[in-house]
C-alpha positions as CSV (number, residue, x, y, z in Angstrom):
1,X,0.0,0.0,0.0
2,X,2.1,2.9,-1.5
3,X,0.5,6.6,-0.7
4,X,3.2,7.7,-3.8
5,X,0.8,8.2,-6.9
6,X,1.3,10.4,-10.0
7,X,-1.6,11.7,-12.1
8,X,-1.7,10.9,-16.2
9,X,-3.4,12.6,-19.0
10,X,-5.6,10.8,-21.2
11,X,-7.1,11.2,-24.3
12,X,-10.7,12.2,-24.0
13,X,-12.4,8.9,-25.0
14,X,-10.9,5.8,-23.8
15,X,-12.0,2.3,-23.7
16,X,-11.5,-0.3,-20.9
17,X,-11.6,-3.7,-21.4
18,X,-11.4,-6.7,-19.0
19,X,-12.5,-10.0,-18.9
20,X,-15.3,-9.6,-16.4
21,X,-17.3,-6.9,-14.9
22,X,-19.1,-6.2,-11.5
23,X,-21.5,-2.9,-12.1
24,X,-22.2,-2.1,-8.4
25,X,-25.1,-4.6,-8.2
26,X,-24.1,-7.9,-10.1
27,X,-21.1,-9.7,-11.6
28,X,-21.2,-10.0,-15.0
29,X,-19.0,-13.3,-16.1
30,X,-18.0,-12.4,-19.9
31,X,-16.1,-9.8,-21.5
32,X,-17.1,-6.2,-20.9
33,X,-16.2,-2.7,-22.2
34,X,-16.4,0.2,-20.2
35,X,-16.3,3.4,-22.5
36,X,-15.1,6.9,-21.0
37,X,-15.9,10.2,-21.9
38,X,-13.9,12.8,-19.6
39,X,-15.1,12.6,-16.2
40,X,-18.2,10.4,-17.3
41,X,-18.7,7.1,-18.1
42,X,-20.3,7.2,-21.8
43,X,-21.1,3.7,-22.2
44,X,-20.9,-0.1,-20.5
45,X,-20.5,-2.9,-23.4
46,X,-21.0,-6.5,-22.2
47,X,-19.1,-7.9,-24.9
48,X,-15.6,-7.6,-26.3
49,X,-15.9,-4.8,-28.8
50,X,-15.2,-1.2,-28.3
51,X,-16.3,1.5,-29.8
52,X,-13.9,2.0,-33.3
53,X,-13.1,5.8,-32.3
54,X,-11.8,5.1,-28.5
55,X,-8.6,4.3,-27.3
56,X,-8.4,0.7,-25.8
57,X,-6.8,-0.3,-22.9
58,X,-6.8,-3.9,-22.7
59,X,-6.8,-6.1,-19.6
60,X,-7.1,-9.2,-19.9
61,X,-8.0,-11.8,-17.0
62,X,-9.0,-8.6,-15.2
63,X,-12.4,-7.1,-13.9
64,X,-13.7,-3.8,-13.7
65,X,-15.6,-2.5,-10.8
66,X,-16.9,1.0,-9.5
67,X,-14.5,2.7,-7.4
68,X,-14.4,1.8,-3.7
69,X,-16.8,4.3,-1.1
70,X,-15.3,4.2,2.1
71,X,-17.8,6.3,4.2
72,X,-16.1,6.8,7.4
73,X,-12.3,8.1,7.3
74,X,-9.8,10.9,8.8
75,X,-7.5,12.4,6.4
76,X,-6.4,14.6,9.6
77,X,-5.3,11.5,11.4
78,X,-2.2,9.7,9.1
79,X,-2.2,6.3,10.9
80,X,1.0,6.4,13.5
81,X,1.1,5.4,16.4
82,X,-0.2,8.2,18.2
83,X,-2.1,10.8,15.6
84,X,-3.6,12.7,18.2
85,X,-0.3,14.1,18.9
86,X,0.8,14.7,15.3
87,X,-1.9,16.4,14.3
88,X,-1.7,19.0,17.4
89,X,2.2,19.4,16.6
90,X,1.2,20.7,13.0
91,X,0.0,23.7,11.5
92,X,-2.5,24.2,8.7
93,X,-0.1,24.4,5.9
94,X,1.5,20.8,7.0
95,X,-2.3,19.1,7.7
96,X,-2.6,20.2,4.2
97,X,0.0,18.1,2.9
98,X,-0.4,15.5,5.1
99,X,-4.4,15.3,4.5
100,X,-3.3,15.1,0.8
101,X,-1.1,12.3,1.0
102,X,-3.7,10.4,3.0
103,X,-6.0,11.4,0.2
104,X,-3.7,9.6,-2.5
105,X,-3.1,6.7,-0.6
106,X,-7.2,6.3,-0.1
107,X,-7.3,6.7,-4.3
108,X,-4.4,4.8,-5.2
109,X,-5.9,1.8,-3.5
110,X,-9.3,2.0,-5.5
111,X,-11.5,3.9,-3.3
112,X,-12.5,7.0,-5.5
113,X,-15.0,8.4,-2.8
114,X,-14.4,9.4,1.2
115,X,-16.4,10.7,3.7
116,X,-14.6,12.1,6.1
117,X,-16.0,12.7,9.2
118,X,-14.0,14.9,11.5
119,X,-11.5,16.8,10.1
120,X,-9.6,19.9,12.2
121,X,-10.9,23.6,11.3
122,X,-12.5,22.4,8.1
123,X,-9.6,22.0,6.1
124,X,-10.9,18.6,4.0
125,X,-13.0,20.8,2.4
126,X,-10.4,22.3,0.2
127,X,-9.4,19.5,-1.0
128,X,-12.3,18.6,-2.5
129,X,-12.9,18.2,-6.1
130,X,-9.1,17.9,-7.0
131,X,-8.3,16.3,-9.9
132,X,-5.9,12.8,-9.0
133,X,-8.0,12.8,-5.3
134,X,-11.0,10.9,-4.7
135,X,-14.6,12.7,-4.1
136,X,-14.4,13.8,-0.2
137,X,-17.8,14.4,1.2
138,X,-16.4,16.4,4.4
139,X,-18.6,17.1,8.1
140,X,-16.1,19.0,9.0
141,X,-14.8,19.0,13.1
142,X,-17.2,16.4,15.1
143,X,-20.0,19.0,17.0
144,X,-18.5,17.4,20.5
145,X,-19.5,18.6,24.1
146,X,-16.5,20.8,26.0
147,X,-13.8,17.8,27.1
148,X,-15.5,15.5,25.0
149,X,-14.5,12.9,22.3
150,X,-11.9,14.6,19.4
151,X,-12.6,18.7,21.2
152,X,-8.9,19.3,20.3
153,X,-10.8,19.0,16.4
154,X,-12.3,21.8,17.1
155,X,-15.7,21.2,17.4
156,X,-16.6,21.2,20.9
157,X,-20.1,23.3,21.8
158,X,-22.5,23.8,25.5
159,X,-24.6,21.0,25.7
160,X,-27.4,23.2,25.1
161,X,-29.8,23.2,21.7
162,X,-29.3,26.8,20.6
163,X,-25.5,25.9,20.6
164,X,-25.8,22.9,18.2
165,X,-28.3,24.6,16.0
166,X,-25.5,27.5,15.7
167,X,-22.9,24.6,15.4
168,X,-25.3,22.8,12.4
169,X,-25.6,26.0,10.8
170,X,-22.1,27.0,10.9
171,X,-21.4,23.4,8.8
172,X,-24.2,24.5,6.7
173,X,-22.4,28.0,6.0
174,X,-19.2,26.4,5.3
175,X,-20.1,24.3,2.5
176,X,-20.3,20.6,4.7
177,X,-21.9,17.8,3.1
178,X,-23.2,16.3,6.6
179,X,-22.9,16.7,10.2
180,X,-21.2,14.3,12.4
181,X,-22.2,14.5,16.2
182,X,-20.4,12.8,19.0
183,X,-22.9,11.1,20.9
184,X,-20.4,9.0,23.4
185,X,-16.8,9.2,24.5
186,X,-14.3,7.3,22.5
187,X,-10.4,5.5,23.0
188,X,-9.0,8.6,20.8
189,X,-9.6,10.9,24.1
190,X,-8.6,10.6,27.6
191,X,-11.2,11.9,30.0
192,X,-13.9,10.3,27.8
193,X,-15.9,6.8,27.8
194,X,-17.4,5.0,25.6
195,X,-20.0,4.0,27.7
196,X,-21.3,7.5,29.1
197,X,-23.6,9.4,26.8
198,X,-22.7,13.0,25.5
199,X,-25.2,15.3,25.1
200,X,-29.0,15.5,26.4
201,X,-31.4,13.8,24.1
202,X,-33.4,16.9,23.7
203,X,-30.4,18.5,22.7
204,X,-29.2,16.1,20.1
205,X,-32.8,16.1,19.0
206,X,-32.3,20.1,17.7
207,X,-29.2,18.7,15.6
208,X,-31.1,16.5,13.7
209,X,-33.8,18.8,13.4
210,X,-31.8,22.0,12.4
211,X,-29.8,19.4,10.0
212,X,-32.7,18.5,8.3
213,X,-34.2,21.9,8.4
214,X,-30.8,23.0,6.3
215,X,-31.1,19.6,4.0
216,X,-28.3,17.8,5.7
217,X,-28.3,14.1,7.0
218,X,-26.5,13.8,10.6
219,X,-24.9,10.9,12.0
220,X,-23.5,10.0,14.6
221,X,-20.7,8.5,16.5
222,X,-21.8,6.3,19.2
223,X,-20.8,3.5,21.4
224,X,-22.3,3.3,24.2
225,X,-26.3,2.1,24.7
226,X,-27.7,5.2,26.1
227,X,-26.4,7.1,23.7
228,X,-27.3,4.6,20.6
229,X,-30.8,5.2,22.1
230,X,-30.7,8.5,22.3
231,X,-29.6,8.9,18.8
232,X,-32.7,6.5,17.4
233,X,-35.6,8.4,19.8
234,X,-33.4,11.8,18.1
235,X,-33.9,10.5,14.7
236,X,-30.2,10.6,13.2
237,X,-29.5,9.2,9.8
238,X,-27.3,7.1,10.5
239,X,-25.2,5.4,13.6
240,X,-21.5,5.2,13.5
241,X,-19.7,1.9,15.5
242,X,-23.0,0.8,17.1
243,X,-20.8,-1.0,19.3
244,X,-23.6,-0.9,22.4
245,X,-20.8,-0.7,24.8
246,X,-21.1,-1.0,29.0
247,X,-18.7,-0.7,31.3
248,X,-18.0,-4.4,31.4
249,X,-18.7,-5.7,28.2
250,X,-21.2,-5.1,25.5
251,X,-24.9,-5.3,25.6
252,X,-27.5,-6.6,23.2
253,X,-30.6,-4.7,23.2
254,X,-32.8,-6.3,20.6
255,X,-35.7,-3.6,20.9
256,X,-32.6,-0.6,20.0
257,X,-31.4,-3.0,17.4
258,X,-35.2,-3.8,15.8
259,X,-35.6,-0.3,15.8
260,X,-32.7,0.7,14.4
261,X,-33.4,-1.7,11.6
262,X,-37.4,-0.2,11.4
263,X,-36.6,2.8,11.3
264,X,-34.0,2.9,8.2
265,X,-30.7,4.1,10.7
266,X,-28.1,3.0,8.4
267,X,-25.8,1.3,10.7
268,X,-21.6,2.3,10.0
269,X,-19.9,-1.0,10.6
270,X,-16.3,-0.2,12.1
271,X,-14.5,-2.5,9.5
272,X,-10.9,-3.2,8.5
273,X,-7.3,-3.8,9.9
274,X,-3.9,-4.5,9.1
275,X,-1.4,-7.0,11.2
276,X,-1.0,-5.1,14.0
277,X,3.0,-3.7,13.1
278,X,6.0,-4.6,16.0
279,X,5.6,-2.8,19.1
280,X,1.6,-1.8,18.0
281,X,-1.0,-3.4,20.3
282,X,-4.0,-2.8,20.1
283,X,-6.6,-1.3,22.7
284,X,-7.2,-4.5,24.9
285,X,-10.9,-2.9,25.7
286,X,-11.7,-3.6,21.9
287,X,-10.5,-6.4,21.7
288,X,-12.2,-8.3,24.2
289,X,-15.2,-7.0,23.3
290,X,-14.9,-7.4,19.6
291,X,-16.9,-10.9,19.3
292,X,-20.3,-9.7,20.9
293,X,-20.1,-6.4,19.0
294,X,-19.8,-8.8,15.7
295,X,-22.7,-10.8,16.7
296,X,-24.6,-7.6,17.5
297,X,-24.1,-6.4,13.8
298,X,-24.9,-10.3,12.7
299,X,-27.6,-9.2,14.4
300,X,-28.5,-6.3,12.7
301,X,-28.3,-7.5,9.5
302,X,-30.5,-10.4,10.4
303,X,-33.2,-7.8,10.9
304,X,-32.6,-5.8,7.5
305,X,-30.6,-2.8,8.9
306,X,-28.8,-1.1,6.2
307,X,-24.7,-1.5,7.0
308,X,-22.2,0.3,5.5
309,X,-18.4,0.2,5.8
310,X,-16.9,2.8,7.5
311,X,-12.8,1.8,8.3
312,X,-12.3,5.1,10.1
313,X,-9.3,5.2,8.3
314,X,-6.6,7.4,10.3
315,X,-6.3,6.8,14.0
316,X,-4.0,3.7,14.2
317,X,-1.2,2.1,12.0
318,X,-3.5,-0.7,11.5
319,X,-5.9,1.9,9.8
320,X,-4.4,3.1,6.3
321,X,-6.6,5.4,4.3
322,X,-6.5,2.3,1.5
323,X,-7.6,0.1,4.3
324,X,-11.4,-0.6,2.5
325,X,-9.9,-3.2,0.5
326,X,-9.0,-5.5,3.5
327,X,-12.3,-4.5,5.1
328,X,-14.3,-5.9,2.1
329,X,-13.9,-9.8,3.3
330,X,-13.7,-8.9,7.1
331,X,-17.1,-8.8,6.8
332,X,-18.1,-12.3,6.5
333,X,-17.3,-12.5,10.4
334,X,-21.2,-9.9,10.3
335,X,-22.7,-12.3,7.4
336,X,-22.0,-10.2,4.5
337,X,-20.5,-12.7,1.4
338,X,-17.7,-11.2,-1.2
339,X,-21.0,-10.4,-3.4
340,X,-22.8,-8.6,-0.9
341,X,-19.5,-6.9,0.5
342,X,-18.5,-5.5,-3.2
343,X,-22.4,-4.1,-3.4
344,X,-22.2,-2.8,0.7
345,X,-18.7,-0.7,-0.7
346,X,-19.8,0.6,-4.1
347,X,-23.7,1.0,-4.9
348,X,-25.0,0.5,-1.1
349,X,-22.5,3.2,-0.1
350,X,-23.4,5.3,-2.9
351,X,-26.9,5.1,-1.8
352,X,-26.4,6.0,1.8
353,X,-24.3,9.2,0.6
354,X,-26.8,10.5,-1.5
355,X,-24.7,10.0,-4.3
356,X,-26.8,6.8,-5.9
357,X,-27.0,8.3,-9.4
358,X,-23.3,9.4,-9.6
359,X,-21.0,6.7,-8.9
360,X,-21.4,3.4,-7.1
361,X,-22.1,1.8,-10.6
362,X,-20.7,1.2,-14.1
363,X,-23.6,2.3,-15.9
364,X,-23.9,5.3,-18.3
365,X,-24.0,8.8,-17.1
366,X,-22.8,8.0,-14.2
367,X,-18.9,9.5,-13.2
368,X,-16.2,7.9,-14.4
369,X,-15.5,5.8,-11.2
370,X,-13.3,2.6,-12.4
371,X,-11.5,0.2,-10.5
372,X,-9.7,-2.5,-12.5
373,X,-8.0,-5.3,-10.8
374,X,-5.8,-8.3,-11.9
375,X,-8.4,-11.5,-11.6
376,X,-11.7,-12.1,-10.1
377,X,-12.0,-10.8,-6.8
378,X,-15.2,-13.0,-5.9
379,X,-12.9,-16.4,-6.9
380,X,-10.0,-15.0,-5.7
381,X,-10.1,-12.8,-2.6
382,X,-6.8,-11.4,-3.4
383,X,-7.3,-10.0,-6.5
384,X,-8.8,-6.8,-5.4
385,X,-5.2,-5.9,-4.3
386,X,-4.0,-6.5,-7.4
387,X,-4.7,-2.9,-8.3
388,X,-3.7,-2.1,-12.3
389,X,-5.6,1.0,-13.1
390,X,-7.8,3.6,-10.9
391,X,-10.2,6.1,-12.2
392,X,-11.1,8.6,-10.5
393,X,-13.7,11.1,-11.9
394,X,-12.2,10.2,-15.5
395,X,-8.2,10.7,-14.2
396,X,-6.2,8.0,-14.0
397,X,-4.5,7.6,-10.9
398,X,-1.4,5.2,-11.2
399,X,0.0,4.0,-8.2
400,X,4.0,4.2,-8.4
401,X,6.1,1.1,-8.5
């Protein structure tokens, strides 16, 4: 997983052909043609003949597939050991940089959009709509209580509703595609717990309202029961971790998680890690309670709650920004198969995001989104590292050797 990427001109109708093709919804086993026109996909031929006026780049033994959605990161974080720290010890002009690089390590590993959700002061959204980067949908900082999980972002308000309406607005002002609340404490911040709520109901209730009032969806990070039950009686869009997480263990409320599912709360499934590296270990609390918060989301799924996969890409060395690929067949351990998992990463994701008739899909009209890897990554779990070519909004993005 190389961050180093370089961007290549193209000429302005091109032609890619592999010998198999996943569209977002279904894998289609024979040749297939995939026909771009700038930042636009112009035309998807299942069969092997392009058009006679586009350039064609052949692949064979390849597939072609939508770019990845990853739809929880942190391009503010960059994945050492302690990110917290390095973020604090740099200024604007270096998170800059640094956000960049997380942004073409993200692309370069096929996933063409990002939400990110918690930046510091804002600054993903100038990165948006860069040629070479993928799409960022940006929240902006987390609206967080004083002390509470990731202040030092910046985004820390009274726990009071005229305070997060004037938060919500503010994201509005500035351009943010969705607001991200901190509804529990988290590992990232001493002082905090998982467990303990943050922020009345009421109170959370005027975010969601004032969100919607301004046309934004809200979501929300929590772990902790009371405050996943708070967040379904506030009416959020969507849940991030849903970990239901005690003081001792993890609980398994099946009314919370029915209604979850009723109510249409898409549920962000914390997915994908690296080998922990030497001398990396990660938090022990997690850890033990990773099986029952797998079951819970087994759980979920069971019911017809819609899961995405958010990586969270950023806060530990075990979380690259290309991460999503690994993530795709960690979640068999929730019940979601390789066919599923491709759909829950592209079209599902595009869905959630708003973004269902843009990308997500190989279809015409919609953005030039391509991901073409070396084999067939439903036969062959490892092919979807086999990177050859990324698309991003019609640019090719080549990873260097």
């Amino acid at each position: 997983m190389n961050a180093a990427t370089s961007v290549r001109e193209r000429p302005r109708r091109l032609a890619l052909r592999g010998s198999r093709l996943f569209d977002g919804r279904e894998l289609h086993p024979g040749p297939a043609v995939v026909v771009l026109d700038g930042p636009a996909i112009n035309a998807v031929i299942l069969g092997s003949t392009p058009p006679a006026d586009a350039e064609l780049i052949d692949r064979p033994g390849a597939t072609l597939l939508p770019g990845l959605i990853d739809t929880h990161v942190h391009l503010a974080f960059d994945a050492t050991e302690n990110p917290v720290a390095t973020l604090a010890a740099r200024d604007d002009d270096a998170v800059r940089v640094a956000m960049t690089a997380a942004a073409r390590t993200a692309v370069a590993g096929g996933v063409t959009t990002v939400r990110d959700l918690g930046d510091r002061d804002h600054l993903s959204l100038e990165l948006r709509d860069q040629p070479g980067l993928p799409r960022i949908l940006a929240s902006g900082p987390p609206i967080t209580t004083f002390a509470g999980h990731c202040y030092f972002l910046g985004g820390a308000v009274a726990d009071d509703a005229d305070a997060v309406r004037m938060a919500v607005r503010q994201r509005a002002e500035r351009g943010c595609d969705v607001v991200k609340v901190m509804t529990s404490g988290g590992t990232m911040t001493p002082g905090t717990s998982q467990e303990v709520a943050q922020f009345d109901r009421e109170v959370l209730a005027a975010a969601v309202d004032e969100a919607h009032r301004l046309g934004l969806p809200l979501t929300a990070h929590a772990h902790g029961t009371s405050a996943i039950a708070n967040c379904i009686a506030a009416g959020v869009d969507g849940i991030e971790h849903v970990s239901f997480w005690s003081a001792t263990g993890v609980d398994a409320p099946e009314h919370l998680m029915r209604a979850i599912a009723e109510r249409g709360i898409v549920v962000g499934a914390t997915a994908g890690l690296l080998p922990p590296p030497p001398g990396h270990v990660p938090p022990p609390a997690v850890m033990v309670r990773m099986p029952q918060i797998l079951a819970n989301l087994r759980r979920l799924r069971e019911w017809g709650a819609v899961i995405v996969a958010g990586t969270d890409a950023g806060i530990a060395p075990v979380k690259p920004h290309d991460i999503l690929r690994t993530a795709l067949w960690q979640l068999a351990d929730i019940g979601i198969g390789p066919l599923d998992a491709l759909r829950t990463a592209t079209s599902v994701a595009a869905e959630v995001l708003g973004l269902g008739a843009r990308t997500g899909r190989l279809a015409a009209g919609y953005d030039a989104d391509v991901l073409i890897v070396d084999g067939d990554p439903l036969a062959d779990p490892d092919a979807i590292h086999r990177i050859l070519a990324v698309y991003a909004r019609g640019t090719q993005v080549i990873p260097e050797r």
